[in-house]
mmCIF file of C-alpha atoms and ligand atoms in Angstrom:
data_model
loop_
_atom_site.group_PDB
_atom_site.id
_atom_site.type_symbol
_atom_site.label_atom_id
_atom_site.label_comp_id
_atom_site.label_asym_id
_atom_site.label_seq_id
_atom_site.Cartn_x
_atom_site.Cartn_y
_atom_site.Cartn_z
ATOM 1 C CA MET A 225 -8.446 7.984 -25.319
ATOM 2 C CA GLY A 226 -7.723 4.233 -26.133
ATOM 3 C CA GLU A 227 -5.668 2.603 -23.262
ATOM 4 C CA LYS A 228 -2.966 1.906 -25.862
ATOM 5 C CA ASN A 229 -1.482 5.794 -25.596
ATOM 6 C CA LEU A 230 -1.433 5.887 -21.685
ATOM 7 C CA LYS A 231 1.285 6.121 -19.531
ATOM 8 C CA ILE A 232 1.945 5.792 -15.634
ATOM 9 C CA SER A 233 4.946 6.105 -13.605
ATOM 10 C CA ILE A 234 5.591 4.051 -10.588
ATOM 11 C CA ALA A 235 8.319 4.434 -7.972
ATOM 12 C CA HIS A 236 9.214 1.525 -5.680
ATOM 13 C CA LEU A 237 10.493 2.980 -2.325
ATOM 14 C CA TYR A 238 13.352 1.216 -0.669
ATOM 15 C CA PRO A 239 12.953 -2.511 -1.954
ATOM 16 C CA LYS A 240 16.175 -3.481 -0.769
ATOM 17 C CA LEU A 241 15.178 -2.800 2.919
ATOM 18 C CA LEU A 242 11.272 -2.958 2.996
ATOM 19 C CA ASN A 243 10.302 -6.148 0.972
ATOM 20 C CA LEU A 244 9.011 -9.008 3.236
ATOM 21 C CA TYR A 245 6.978 -12.005 2.253
ATOM 22 C CA GLY A 246 7.243 -11.222 -1.700
ATOM 23 C CA ASP A 247 5.725 -7.927 -1.214
ATOM 24 C CA ILE A 248 7.539 -7.244 -4.746
ATOM 25 C CA GLY A 249 4.744 -8.867 -6.112
ATOM 26 C CA ASN A 250 2.559 -5.853 -5.819
ATOM 27 C CA ILE A 251 4.988 -4.179 -8.067
ATOM 28 C CA ILE A 252 4.824 -6.885 -10.770
ATOM 29 C CA THR A 253 1.319 -6.942 -10.650
ATOM 30 C CA LEU A 254 0.992 -3.454 -11.281
ATOM 31 C CA LYS A 255 3.386 -3.440 -14.286
ATOM 32 C CA LYS A 256 1.469 -6.899 -15.803
ATOM 33 C CA ARG A 257 -1.993 -5.225 -15.396
ATOM 34 C CA CYS A 258 -0.665 -2.162 -17.243
ATOM 35 C CA GLU A 259 1.484 -4.275 -19.865
ATOM 36 C CA TRP A 260 -1.592 -6.215 -20.607
ATOM 37 C CA ARG A 261 -3.579 -3.255 -21.564
ATOM 38 C CA GLY A 262 -0.708 -1.442 -23.435
ATOM 39 C CA ILE A 263 -0.430 1.050 -20.699
ATOM 40 C CA GLU A 264 3.312 2.193 -20.693
ATOM 41 C CA ILE A 265 5.296 2.156 -17.285
ATOM 42 C CA GLU A 266 7.944 4.211 -16.188
ATOM 43 C CA PHE A 267 9.559 2.815 -13.505
ATOM 44 C CA GLU A 268 12.163 3.712 -10.534
ATOM 45 C CA GLU A 269 13.500 2.098 -7.637
ATOM 46 C CA ILE A 270 14.464 4.534 -4.851
ATOM 47 C CA ASN A 271 16.975 3.521 -2.275
ATOM 48 C CA ILE A 272 18.889 5.061 0.490
ATOM 49 C CA GLY A 273 20.560 8.292 -0.622
ATOM 50 C CA ASP A 274 18.298 8.828 -3.638
ATOM 51 C CA LYS A 275 15.856 11.904 -4.301
ATOM 52 C CA ILE A 276 12.445 10.823 -4.474
ATOM 53 C CA LYS A 277 10.960 12.466 -7.890
ATOM 54 C CA GLU A 278 7.489 12.795 -8.872
ATOM 55 C CA HIS A 279 5.487 9.617 -9.818
ATOM 56 C CA ASP A 280 1.819 8.697 -10.169
ATOM 57 C CA ILE A 281 2.059 5.534 -8.054
ATOM 58 C CA TYR A 282 4.252 5.203 -4.936
ATOM 59 C CA PHE A 283 4.975 1.481 -3.365
ATOM 60 C CA ILE A 284 6.553 0.607 -0.128
ATOM 61 C CA GLY A 285 6.534 -3.048 1.374
ATOM 62 C CA GLY A 286 7.080 -4.160 4.734
ATOM 63 C CA GLY A 287 9.939 -4.956 7.079
ATOM 64 C CA GLN A 288 11.336 -5.936 10.287
ATOM 65 C CA ASP A 289 11.717 -2.716 12.972
ATOM 66 C CA LYS A 290 15.529 -2.650 12.113
ATOM 67 C CA GLN A 291 14.913 -2.146 8.366
ATOM 68 C CA GLN A 292 12.232 0.291 9.089
ATOM 69 C CA GLU A 293 14.458 2.504 11.033
ATOM 70 C CA GLU A 294 16.875 2.928 8.191
ATOM 71 C CA VAL A 295 14.094 4.162 6.087
ATOM 72 C CA ALA A 296 12.185 6.032 8.299
ATOM 73 C CA ASP A 297 14.778 9.067 8.347
ATOM 74 C CA GLU A 298 15.178 8.776 4.647
ATOM 75 C CA LEU A 299 11.527 9.244 4.247
ATOM 76 C CA TYR A 300 11.187 11.878 6.981
ATOM 77 C CA ARG A 301 13.784 13.946 5.147
ATOM 78 C CA GLN A 302 11.510 13.793 2.014
ATOM 79 C CA LYS A 303 8.223 14.517 4.062
ATOM 80 C CA GLU A 304 7.279 17.859 2.736
ATOM 81 C CA PHE A 305 7.760 16.529 -0.929
ATOM 82 C CA LEU A 306 5.564 13.376 -0.437
ATOM 83 C CA THR A 307 2.710 15.468 1.389
ATOM 84 C CA GLU A 308 2.668 17.622 -1.703
ATOM 85 C CA GLU A 309 2.551 14.383 -3.924
ATOM 86 C CA ARG A 310 -0.317 13.295 -1.551
ATOM 87 C CA ASP A 311 -2.075 16.402 -2.344
ATOM 88 C CA ARG A 312 -1.578 16.112 -5.762
ATOM 89 C CA ASN A 313 -3.718 12.832 -5.667
ATOM 90 C CA ALA A 314 -0.587 10.805 -6.238
ATOM 91 C CA VAL A 315 -1.490 7.084 -5.429
ATOM 92 C CA PHE A 316 0.535 5.446 -2.458
ATOM 93 C CA LEU A 317 0.518 1.740 -1.188
ATOM 94 C CA GLY A 318 2.242 1.001 1.921
ATOM 95 C CA ILE A 319 2.161 -2.686 3.188
ATOM 96 C CA CYS A 320 2.606 -3.222 6.894
ATOM 97 C CA GLY A 321 5.869 -1.481 7.888
ATOM 98 C CA GLY A 322 5.718 0.743 5.007
ATOM 99 C CA TYR A 323 2.109 1.376 5.980
ATOM 100 C CA GLN A 324 3.132 2.112 9.612
ATOM 101 C CA LEU A 325 5.448 4.772 8.313
ATOM 102 C CA PHE A 326 2.469 6.632 6.423
ATOM 103 C CA GLY A 327 1.246 7.685 9.843
ATOM 104 C CA HIS A 328 2.494 9.979 12.593
ATOM 105 C CA TYR A 329 4.877 7.187 14.304
ATOM 106 C CA TYR A 330 6.010 3.755 14.881
ATOM 107 C CA GLN A 331 6.887 3.224 18.576
ATOM 108 C CA PRO A 332 8.654 -0.326 18.464
ATOM 109 C CA HIS A 333 9.193 -2.228 21.653
ATOM 110 C CA ASP A 334 12.128 -0.987 24.073
ATOM 111 C CA LYS A 335 13.456 1.522 20.954
ATOM 112 C CA GLU A 336 13.196 5.077 20.053
ATOM 113 C CA LYS A 337 9.931 6.008 18.170
ATOM 114 C CA LEU A 338 10.124 6.213 14.423
ATOM 115 C CA LYS A 339 8.880 9.538 12.959
ATOM 116 C CA GLY A 340 6.269 8.959 10.035
ATOM 117 C CA ILE A 341 5.619 11.111 7.310
ATOM 118 C CA SER A 342 2.012 11.591 8.193
ATOM 119 C CA LEU A 343 0.296 10.994 5.024
ATOM 120 C CA MET A 344 -2.638 9.792 6.887
ATOM 121 C CA ASP A 345 -3.727 10.551 10.603
ATOM 122 C CA ALA A 346 -2.657 7.477 12.189
ATOM 123 C CA TYR A 347 -0.210 6.124 14.637
ATOM 124 C CA THR A 348 1.612 2.518 15.424
ATOM 125 C CA ILE A 349 2.627 1.058 18.839
ATOM 126 C CA ALA A 350 4.157 -2.140 19.013
ATOM 127 C CA GLY A 351 1.898 -4.745 20.793
ATOM 128 C CA ASP A 352 2.892 -7.766 23.305
ATOM 129 C CA LYS A 353 2.095 -10.231 20.490
ATOM 130 C CA ARG A 354 2.258 -11.007 16.901
ATOM 131 C CA PHE A 355 -0.557 -11.267 14.610
ATOM 132 C CA ILE A 356 0.065 -13.800 12.272
ATOM 133 C CA GLY A 357 -2.181 -15.389 9.965
ATOM 134 C CA ASN A 358 -4.568 -15.219 6.925
ATOM 135 C CA VAL A 359 -7.086 -12.207 6.712
ATOM 136 C CA THR A 360 -10.328 -11.451 5.154
ATOM 137 C CA ALA A 361 -11.641 -7.847 5.218
ATOM 138 C CA LYS A 362 -14.528 -6.310 3.475
ATOM 139 C CA THR A 363 -14.658 -3.020 1.660
ATOM 140 C CA ASP A 364 -17.452 -0.361 0.548
ATOM 141 C CA PHE A 365 -15.807 0.677 -2.608
ATOM 142 C CA LEU A 366 -14.890 -2.537 -4.702
ATOM 143 C CA SER A 367 -16.294 -5.674 -6.248
ATOM 144 C CA PRO A 368 -15.896 -8.048 -5.239
ATOM 145 C CA GLU A 369 -16.081 -6.242 -1.679
ATOM 146 C CA THR A 370 -13.614 -8.452 -0.089
ATOM 147 C CA LEU A 371 -9.699 -8.250 0.233
ATOM 148 C CA VAL A 372 -7.552 -11.531 1.362
ATOM 149 C CA GLY A 373 -4.051 -11.342 2.293
ATOM 150 C CA PHE A 374 -1.668 -12.698 5.125
ATOM 151 C CA GLU A 375 -0.544 -10.587 8.240
ATOM 152 C CA ASN A 376 2.472 -10.734 10.289
ATOM 153 C CA HIS A 377 3.122 -7.758 12.376
ATOM 154 C CA SER A 378 3.159 -6.780 16.203
ATOM 155 C CA GLY A 379 2.096 -3.072 15.499
ATOM 156 C CA LEU A 380 -1.163 -1.757 16.377
ATOM 157 C CA THR A 381 -2.293 0.803 14.145
ATOM 158 C CA TYR A 382 -4.916 3.594 15.261
ATOM 159 C CA LEU A 383 -6.770 5.641 12.582
ATOM 160 C CA GLN A 384 -8.017 9.340 13.345
ATOM 161 C CA GLY A 385 -9.501 12.211 12.001
ATOM 162 C CA ASP A 386 -10.523 12.002 8.412
ATOM 163 C CA THR A 387 -8.415 8.799 7.994
ATOM 164 C CA LYS A 388 -10.832 6.038 7.132
ATOM 165 C CA PRO A 389 -10.495 2.193 7.199
ATOM 166 C CA LEU A 390 -9.489 0.419 3.921
ATOM 167 C CA ALA A 391 -12.053 -2.513 5.347
ATOM 168 C CA THR A 392 -13.437 -4.040 7.921
ATOM 169 C CA VAL A 393 -12.007 -7.450 9.095
ATOM 170 C CA SER A 394 -14.257 -10.604 9.198
ATOM 171 C CA VAL A 395 -11.281 -13.046 9.687
ATOM 172 C CA GLY A 396 -7.999 -12.164 11.099
ATOM 173 C CA ASN A 397 -6.845 -9.071 13.314
ATOM 174 C CA GLY A 398 -5.978 -6.088 10.912
ATOM 175 C CA ASN A 399 -4.834 -2.805 12.281
ATOM 176 C CA ASN A 400 -4.990 -3.699 15.988
ATOM 177 C CA GLY A 401 -7.220 -6.834 16.711
ATOM 178 C CA LYS A 402 -9.653 -4.740 18.782
ATOM 179 C CA ASP A 403 -11.739 -2.056 16.357
ATOM 180 C CA LYS A 404 -12.211 -4.495 13.298
ATOM 181 C CA THR A 405 -10.383 -2.306 10.992
ATOM 182 C CA GLU A 406 -7.916 -3.128 8.569
ATOM 183 C CA GLY A 407 -5.743 -0.701 6.650
ATOM 184 C CA GLY A 408 -6.271 2.831 6.083
ATOM 185 C CA ARG A 409 -6.933 5.586 3.585
ATOM 186 C CA TYR A 410 -6.720 9.336 3.284
ATOM 187 C CA LYS A 411 -6.995 10.766 -0.378
ATOM 188 C CA ASN A 412 -5.205 8.300 -2.776
ATOM 189 C CA VAL A 413 -2.876 7.058 0.342
ATOM 190 C CA PHE A 414 -3.633 3.432 1.044
ATOM 191 C CA GLY A 415 -1.946 1.483 3.620
ATOM 192 C CA THR A 416 -2.760 -2.403 4.592
ATOM 193 C CA TYR A 417 -1.268 -5.148 6.616
ATOM 194 C CA LEU A 418 -2.005 -7.761 3.863
ATOM 195 C CA HIS A 419 1.193 -9.482 2.633
ATOM 196 C CA GLY A 420 1.237 -12.302 0.440
ATOM 197 C CA SER A 421 1.501 -10.552 -1.827
ATOM 198 C CA PHE A 422 -1.396 -8.409 -1.835
ATOM 199 C CA LEU A 423 -2.237 -7.268 -5.300
ATOM 200 C CA PRO A 424 -2.048 -10.648 -7.168
ATOM 201 C CA LYS A 425 -4.745 -11.965 -5.032
ATOM 202 C CA ASN A 426 -6.824 -8.790 -5.013
ATOM 203 C CA PRO A 427 -6.520 -7.753 -8.991
ATOM 204 C CA HIS A 428 -9.850 -5.485 -8.278
ATOM 205 C CA PHE A 429 -7.541 -3.206 -6.286
ATOM 206 C CA ALA A 430 -4.687 -3.181 -8.202
ATOM 207 C CA ASP A 431 -6.951 -2.047 -11.119
ATOM 208 C CA TYR A 432 -8.664 0.682 -8.660
ATOM 209 C CA MET A 433 -5.182 1.905 -7.892
ATOM 210 C CA ILE A 434 -4.091 2.270 -11.714
ATOM 211 C CA GLU A 435 -7.626 4.017 -12.739
ATOM 212 C CA LEU A 436 -6.507 6.383 -9.756
ATOM 213 C CA ALA A 437 -3.255 6.977 -11.240
ATOM 214 C CA LEU A 438 -4.408 7.557 -14.611
ATOM 215 C CA GLU A 439 -7.083 10.102 -13.533
ATOM 216 C CA LYS A 440 -3.936 11.966 -11.466
ATOM 217 C CA ARG A 441 -2.019 12.012 -14.504
ATOM 218 C CA TYR A 442 -4.556 12.949 -17.273
ATOM 219 C CA GLY A 443 -7.282 14.583 -15.068
ATOM 220 C CA GLU A 444 -10.043 12.566 -16.263
ATOM 221 C CA LYS A 445 -11.715 9.270 -14.956
ATOM 222 C CA PHE A 446 -10.818 6.120 -16.813
ATOM 223 C CA GLN A 447 -12.729 2.751 -16.311
ATOM 224 C CA LEU A 448 -9.909 0.021 -17.569
ATOM 225 C CA GLU A 449 -10.946 -2.794 -19.856
ATOM 226 C CA LYS A 450 -11.664 -6.324 -17.945
ATOM 227 C CA LEU A 451 -8.782 -8.724 -18.059
ATOM 228 C CA ASP A 452 -9.356 -12.333 -17.792
ATOM 229 C CA ASP A 453 -9.006 -12.747 -14.104
ATOM 230 C CA LYS A 454 -10.457 -16.189 -13.532
ATOM 231 C CA LEU A 455 -7.247 -17.478 -11.972
ATOM 232 C CA GLU A 456 -6.691 -14.442 -9.814
ATOM 233 C CA LEU A 457 -10.300 -14.448 -8.598
ATOM 234 C CA ASP A 458 -10.767 -18.087 -8.391
ATOM 235 C CA THR A 459 -7.423 -17.737 -5.829
ATOM 236 C CA HIS A 460 -8.898 -14.989 -4.048
ATOM 237 C CA THR A 461 -12.366 -16.528 -3.645
ATOM 238 C CA THR A 462 -10.385 -19.868 -2.245
ATOM 239 C CA LEU A 463 -9.126 -17.658 0.593
ATOM 240 C CA VAL A 464 -12.211 -15.455 1.457
ATOM 241 C CA GLY A 465 -13.037 -16.524 4.984
ATOM 242 C CA LYS A 466 -10.035 -19.040 5.318
ATOM 243 C CA ALA A 467 -8.223 -18.592 8.681
ATOM 244 C CA TYR A 468 -5.701 -21.127 8.424
HETATM 245 N N1 LIG B 1125 8.060 -4.368 12.049
HETATM 246 C C1 LIG B 1125 6.701 -3.835 11.933
HETATM 247 C C2 LIG B 1125 5.965 -4.994 12.846
HETATM 248 O O1 LIG B 1125 6.262 -5.774 13.544
HETATM 249 C C3 LIG B 1125 6.304 -4.396 10.658
HETATM 250 C C4 LIG B 1125 6.354 -5.881 9.979
HETATM 251 C C5 LIG B 1125 5.811 -6.035 8.744
HETATM 252 O O2 LIG B 1125 6.180 -5.224 7.849
HETATM 253 N N2 LIG B 1125 5.550 -7.436 8.546
HETATM 254 O O3 LIG B 1125 4.606 -4.662 13.091
#
């Protein structure tokens, strides 16, 4: 099947509340990298009060504790549906605060624990300092292997059970600054602390997500045609190993 007749649907979850440090750039990247290949996009923005419907890709950005509180209740009310979506191999990407809500809970400083939707076996507790700076981390499934981005969080995330790290930190802190893990993955649910935004500087991961979304929708594996990513990958390479 040529890429011309393909379609994927993308939901942007709570962009009015969770969209820190330009996380909207991740949606723009997914849309453009489909458009450049003639893959049709159905797009839906989900805000407080909206019922989340079936999509191929769900994206949620980061935010301060207060915005996370507002979103956590909405997400929790739709936990059963989102778990069914995970088990139908829908692709999820959560950045930082959004990632934290993919786990069982996020325990902020001096506030009530926020319930997560347990899409992955992980939990987050607020640390006593903020991790702020560039991150380079290495995957075992991408080419190039590296992921780069910018972190700004006090939450410390710990992975358990079948939830695996997205990558191993070589520069920066990642999940908790201790176990050298960055992000998490369970089935097609991905979380990362990398802002910046994440996908424009990691086009290979954006394509990986699009291929998974096409496989979920059409029931067969896809290898997308390569794009001219010189600018994106030059930017990526410039940041690899860069601390400040
Ligand atoms: N409020 C969360 C923390 O500080 C997430 C921050 C973010 O999304 N950048 O860990």
